[in-house]
CSV table of C-alpha atoms and ligand atoms in Angstrom, one decimal:
chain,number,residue,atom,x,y,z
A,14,UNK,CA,0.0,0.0,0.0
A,15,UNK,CA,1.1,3.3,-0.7
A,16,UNK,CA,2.2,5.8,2.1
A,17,UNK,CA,0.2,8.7,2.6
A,18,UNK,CA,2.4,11.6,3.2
A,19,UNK,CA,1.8,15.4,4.7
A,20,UNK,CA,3.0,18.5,4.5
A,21,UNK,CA,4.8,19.5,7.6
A,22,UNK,CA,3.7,22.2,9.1
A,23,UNK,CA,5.5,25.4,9.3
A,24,UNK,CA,5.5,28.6,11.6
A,25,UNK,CA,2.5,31.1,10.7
A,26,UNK,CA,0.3,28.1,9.6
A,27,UNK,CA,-3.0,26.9,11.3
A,28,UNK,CA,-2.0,24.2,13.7
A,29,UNK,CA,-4.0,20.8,12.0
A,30,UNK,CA,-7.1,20.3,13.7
A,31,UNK,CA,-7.7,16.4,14.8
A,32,UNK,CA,-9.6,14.4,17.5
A,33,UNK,CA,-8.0,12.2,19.9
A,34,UNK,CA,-8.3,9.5,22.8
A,35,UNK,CA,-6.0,11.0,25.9
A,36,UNK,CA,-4.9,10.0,29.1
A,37,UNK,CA,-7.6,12.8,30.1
A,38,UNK,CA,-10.3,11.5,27.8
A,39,UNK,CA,-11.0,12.9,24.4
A,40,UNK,CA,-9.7,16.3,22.7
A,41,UNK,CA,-10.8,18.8,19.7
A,42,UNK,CA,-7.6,19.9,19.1
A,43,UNK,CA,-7.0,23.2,18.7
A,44,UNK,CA,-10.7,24.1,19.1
A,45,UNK,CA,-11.1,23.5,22.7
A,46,UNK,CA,-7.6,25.3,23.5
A,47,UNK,CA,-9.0,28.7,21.6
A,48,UNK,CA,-8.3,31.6,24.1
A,49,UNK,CA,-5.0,29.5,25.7
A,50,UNK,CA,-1.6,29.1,24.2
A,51,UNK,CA,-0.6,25.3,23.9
A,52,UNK,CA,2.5,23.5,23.7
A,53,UNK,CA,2.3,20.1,21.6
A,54,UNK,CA,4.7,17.9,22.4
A,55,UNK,CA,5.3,14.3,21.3
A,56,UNK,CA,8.1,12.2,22.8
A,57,UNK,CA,9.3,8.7,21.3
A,58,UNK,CA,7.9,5.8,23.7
A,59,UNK,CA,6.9,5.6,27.4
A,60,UNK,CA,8.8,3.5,29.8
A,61,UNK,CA,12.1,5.3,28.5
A,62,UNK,CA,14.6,7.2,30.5
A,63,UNK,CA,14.8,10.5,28.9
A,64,UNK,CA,11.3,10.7,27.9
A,65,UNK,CA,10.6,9.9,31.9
A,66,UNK,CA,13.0,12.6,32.7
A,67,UNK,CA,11.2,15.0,30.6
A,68,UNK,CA,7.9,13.9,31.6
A,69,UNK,CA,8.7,14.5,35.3
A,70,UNK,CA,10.1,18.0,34.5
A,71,UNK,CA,7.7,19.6,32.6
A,72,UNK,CA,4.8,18.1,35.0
A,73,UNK,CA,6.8,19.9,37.9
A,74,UNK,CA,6.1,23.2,36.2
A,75,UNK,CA,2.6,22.8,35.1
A,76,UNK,CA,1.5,25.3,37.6
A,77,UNK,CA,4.1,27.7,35.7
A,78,UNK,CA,3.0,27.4,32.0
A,79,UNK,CA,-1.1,27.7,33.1
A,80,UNK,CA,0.1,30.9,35.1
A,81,UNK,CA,1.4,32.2,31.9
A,82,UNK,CA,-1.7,30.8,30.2
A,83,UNK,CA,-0.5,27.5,28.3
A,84,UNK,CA,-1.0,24.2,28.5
A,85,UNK,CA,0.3,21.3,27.6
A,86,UNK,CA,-0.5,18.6,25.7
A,87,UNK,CA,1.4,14.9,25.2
A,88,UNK,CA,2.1,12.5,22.5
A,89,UNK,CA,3.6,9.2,21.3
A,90,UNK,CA,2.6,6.6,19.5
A,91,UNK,CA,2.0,4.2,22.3
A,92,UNK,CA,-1.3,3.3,23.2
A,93,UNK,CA,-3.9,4.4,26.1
A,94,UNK,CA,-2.8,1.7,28.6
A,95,UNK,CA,0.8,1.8,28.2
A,96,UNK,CA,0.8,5.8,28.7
A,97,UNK,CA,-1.8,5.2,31.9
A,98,UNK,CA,0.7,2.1,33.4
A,99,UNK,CA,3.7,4.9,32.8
A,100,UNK,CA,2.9,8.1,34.2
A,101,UNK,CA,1.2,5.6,37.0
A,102,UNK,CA,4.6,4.3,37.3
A,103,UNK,CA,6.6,7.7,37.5
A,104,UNK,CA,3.9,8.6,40.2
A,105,UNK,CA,4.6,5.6,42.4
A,106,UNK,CA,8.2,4.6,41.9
A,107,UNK,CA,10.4,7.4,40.4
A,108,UNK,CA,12.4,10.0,42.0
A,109,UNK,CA,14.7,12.4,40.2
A,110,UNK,CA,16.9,15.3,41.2
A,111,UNK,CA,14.6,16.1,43.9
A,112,UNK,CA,11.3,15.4,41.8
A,113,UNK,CA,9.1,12.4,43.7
A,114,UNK,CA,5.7,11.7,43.7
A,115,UNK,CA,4.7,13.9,40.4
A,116,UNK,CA,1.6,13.3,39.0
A,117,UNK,CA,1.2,14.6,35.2
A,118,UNK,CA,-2.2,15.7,35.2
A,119,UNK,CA,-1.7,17.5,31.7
A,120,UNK,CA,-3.4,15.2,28.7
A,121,UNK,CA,-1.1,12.6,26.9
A,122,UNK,CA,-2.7,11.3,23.0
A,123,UNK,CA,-2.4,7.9,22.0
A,124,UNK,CA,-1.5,7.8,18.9
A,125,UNK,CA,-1.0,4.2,17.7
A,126,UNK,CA,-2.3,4.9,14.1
A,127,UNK,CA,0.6,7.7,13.8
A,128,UNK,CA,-2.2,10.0,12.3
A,129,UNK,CA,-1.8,13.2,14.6
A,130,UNK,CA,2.2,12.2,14.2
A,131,UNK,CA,2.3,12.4,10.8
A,132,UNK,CA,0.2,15.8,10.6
A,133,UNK,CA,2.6,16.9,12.5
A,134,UNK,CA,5.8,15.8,10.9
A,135,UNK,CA,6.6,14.4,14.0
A,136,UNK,CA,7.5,10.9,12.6
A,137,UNK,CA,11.1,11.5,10.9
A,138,UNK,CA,11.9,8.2,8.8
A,139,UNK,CA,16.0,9.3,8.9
A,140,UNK,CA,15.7,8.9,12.6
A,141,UNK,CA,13.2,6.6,13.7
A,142,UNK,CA,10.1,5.2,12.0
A,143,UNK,CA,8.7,3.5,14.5
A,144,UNK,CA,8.7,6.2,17.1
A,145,UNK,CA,7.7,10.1,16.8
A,146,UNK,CA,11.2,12.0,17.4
A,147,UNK,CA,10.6,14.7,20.2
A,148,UNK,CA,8.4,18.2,18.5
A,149,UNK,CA,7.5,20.7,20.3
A,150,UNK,CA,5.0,23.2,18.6
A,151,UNK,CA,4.0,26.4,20.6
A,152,UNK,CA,0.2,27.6,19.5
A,153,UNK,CA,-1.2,31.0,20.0
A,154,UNK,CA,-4.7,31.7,21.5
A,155,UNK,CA,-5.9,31.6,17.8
A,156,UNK,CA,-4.7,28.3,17.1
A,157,UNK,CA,-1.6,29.5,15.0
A,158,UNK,CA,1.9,28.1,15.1
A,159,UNK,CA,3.9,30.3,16.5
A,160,UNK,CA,7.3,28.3,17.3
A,161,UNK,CA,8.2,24.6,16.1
A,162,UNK,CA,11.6,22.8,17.9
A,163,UNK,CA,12.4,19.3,16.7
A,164,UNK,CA,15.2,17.0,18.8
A,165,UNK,CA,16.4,13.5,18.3
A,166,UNK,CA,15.7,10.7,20.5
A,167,UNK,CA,18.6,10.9,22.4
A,168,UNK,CA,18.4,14.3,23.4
A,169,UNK,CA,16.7,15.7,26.1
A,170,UNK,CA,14.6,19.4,26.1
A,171,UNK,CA,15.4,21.9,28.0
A,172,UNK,CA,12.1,23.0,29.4
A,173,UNK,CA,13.3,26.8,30.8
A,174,UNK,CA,13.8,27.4,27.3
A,175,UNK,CA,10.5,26.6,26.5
A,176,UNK,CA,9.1,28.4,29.1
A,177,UNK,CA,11.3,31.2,27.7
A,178,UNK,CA,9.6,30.6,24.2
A,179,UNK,CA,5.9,31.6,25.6
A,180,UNK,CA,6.9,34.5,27.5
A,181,UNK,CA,9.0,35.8,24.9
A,182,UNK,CA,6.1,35.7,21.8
A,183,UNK,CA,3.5,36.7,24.3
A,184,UNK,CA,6.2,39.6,25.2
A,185,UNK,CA,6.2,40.4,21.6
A,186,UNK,CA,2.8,40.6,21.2
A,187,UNK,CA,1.6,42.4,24.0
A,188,UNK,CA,4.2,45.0,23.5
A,189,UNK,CA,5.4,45.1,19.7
A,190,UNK,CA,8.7,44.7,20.2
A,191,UNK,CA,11.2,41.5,19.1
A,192,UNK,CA,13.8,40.1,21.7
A,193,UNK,CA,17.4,39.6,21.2
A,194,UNK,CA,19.3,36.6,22.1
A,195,UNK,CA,19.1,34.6,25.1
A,196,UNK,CA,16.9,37.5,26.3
A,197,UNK,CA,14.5,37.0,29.5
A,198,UNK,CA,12.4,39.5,31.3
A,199,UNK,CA,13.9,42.9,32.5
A,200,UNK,CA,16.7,42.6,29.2
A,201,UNK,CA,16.1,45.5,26.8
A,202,UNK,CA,14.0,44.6,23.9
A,203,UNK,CA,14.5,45.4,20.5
A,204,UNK,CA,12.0,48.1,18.4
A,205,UNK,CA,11.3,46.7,14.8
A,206,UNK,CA,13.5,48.1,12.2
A,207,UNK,CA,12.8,51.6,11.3
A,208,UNK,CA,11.0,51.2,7.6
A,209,UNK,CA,12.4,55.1,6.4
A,210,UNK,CA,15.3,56.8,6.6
A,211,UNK,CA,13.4,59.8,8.2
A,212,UNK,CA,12.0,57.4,11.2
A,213,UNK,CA,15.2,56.1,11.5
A,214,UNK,CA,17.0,59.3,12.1
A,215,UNK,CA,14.4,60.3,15.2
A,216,UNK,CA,14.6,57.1,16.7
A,217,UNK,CA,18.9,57.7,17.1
A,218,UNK,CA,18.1,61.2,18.2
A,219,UNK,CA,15.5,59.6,21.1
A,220,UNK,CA,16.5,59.5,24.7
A,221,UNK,CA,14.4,56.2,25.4
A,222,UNK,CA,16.1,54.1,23.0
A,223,UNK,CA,19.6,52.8,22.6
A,224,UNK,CA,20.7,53.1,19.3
A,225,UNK,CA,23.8,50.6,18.0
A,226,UNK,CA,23.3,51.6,14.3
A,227,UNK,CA,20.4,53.0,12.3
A,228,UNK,CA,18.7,49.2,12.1
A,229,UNK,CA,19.4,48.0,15.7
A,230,UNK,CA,18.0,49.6,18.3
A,231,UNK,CA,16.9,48.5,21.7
A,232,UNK,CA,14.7,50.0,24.8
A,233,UNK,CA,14.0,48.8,28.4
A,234,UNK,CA,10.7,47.0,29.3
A,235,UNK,CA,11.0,46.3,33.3
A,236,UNK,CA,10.4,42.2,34.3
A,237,UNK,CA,7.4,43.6,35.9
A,238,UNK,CA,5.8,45.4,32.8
A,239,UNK,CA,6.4,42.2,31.4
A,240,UNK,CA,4.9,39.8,33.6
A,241,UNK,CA,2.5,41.9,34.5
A,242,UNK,CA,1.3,41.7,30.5
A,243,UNK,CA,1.3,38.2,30.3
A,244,UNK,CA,0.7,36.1,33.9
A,245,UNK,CA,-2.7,35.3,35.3
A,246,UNK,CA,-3.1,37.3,38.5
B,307,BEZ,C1,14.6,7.7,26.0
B,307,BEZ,O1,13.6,8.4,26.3
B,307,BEZ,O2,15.4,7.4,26.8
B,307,BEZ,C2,14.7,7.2,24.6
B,307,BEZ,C3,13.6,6.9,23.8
B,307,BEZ,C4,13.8,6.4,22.5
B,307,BEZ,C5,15.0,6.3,22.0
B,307,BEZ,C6,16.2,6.6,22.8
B,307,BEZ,C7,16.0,7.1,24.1
């Protein structure tokens, strides 16, 4: 039989809608998540190390993303049971640099037919095709992709960065600014690009900016401005 392939989907696109069975029963994706941001996140199999790892982390800062206004939302291509007998297992029996008894309340999709995987482009033949390698995609209230990450199996994500991801977009929305490398809340942010030379000019003669050059110029947005933007009260 022939394979059926997809288009992977890119930044600025509609995240695919489907319907799934979850650890949490079923989901409308994105429809019910309309008004949150989400993070979609597949991993390759349960009962792994690094996936448990990761699975134990980002469950420790649930509380942090819905603060910020995003959940999360799991995937592999194992089935229902095997996901239920795993997270029952990192609940019971695992403890990890200080992390014990964590229960991942967030919903993880079966996905044994690899049809939400392969919508996703999560399944990536060069590396595995058996298992979904580990995608992350970050969707606005509006159900757009905002920010896609891919990493192979044997490399673990570092979830401050993607906490750093949601605050940083939402930072960019609420305020109209971009943000410059390895920035965080309180660093200066950047002003888009002056689009004529006349704008250009006033914005290296203004006292509220820092000006490096006529294209790159930064101003300061306090942490708290920020935060205050973006985290539920
Ligand atoms: C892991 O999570 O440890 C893992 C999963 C699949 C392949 C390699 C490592």
């Amino acid at each position: 039989m022939e394979e059926q392939s997809f288009a992977m989907p890119r930044i600025g696109d509609p995240a695919p809608p489907f319907k799934a069975v979850t650890t949490q029963g079923e989901i409308n994706f994105p429809e019910q998540y309309a008004g949150s941001w989400v993070i979609l996140f597949s991993h390759p199999a349960d009962f792994t190390p690094v996936c448990t790892s990761e699975f134990m982390t980002f469950a420790s800062m649930e509380a942090q993303f819905a603060q910020a206004n995003c959940q999360l939302v799991g995937l592999s291509v194992d089935g229902l049971y095997s996901h239920i007998a795993w997270l029952r297992t990192i609940k019971e029996k695992i403890e990890y640099k200080g992390m014990k008894d964590v229960e991942v309340r967030f919903p993880l999709i079966e996905d044994i037919t690899m049809e939400v995987a392969k919508k996703y482009g999560m399944i990536q033949p060069g590396e595995s095709s058996t298992k979904a390698v580990r995608a992350v995609f970050v969707i606005d209230p509006k159900g757009m992709i905002r920010t896609i990450l891919y990493y192979p199996l044997s490399l673990g994500r570092n979830f401050d960065e993607l906490y750093r991801v949601v605050i940083a977009l939402q930072a960019a929305d609420a305020f109209g600014i971009a943000t410059p490398a390895d920035w965080r809340p309180g660093d200066d942010v950047i002003v888009p690009t002056a689009g004529s030379c006349g704008v250009a000019k006033e914005r290296m003669e203004n006292h509220e900016l820092t000006c490096h050059d006529w294209f790159f110029c930064t101003k300061k947005i306090t942490k708290e401005q920020v935060l205050d933007a973006i985290l539920k009260k």
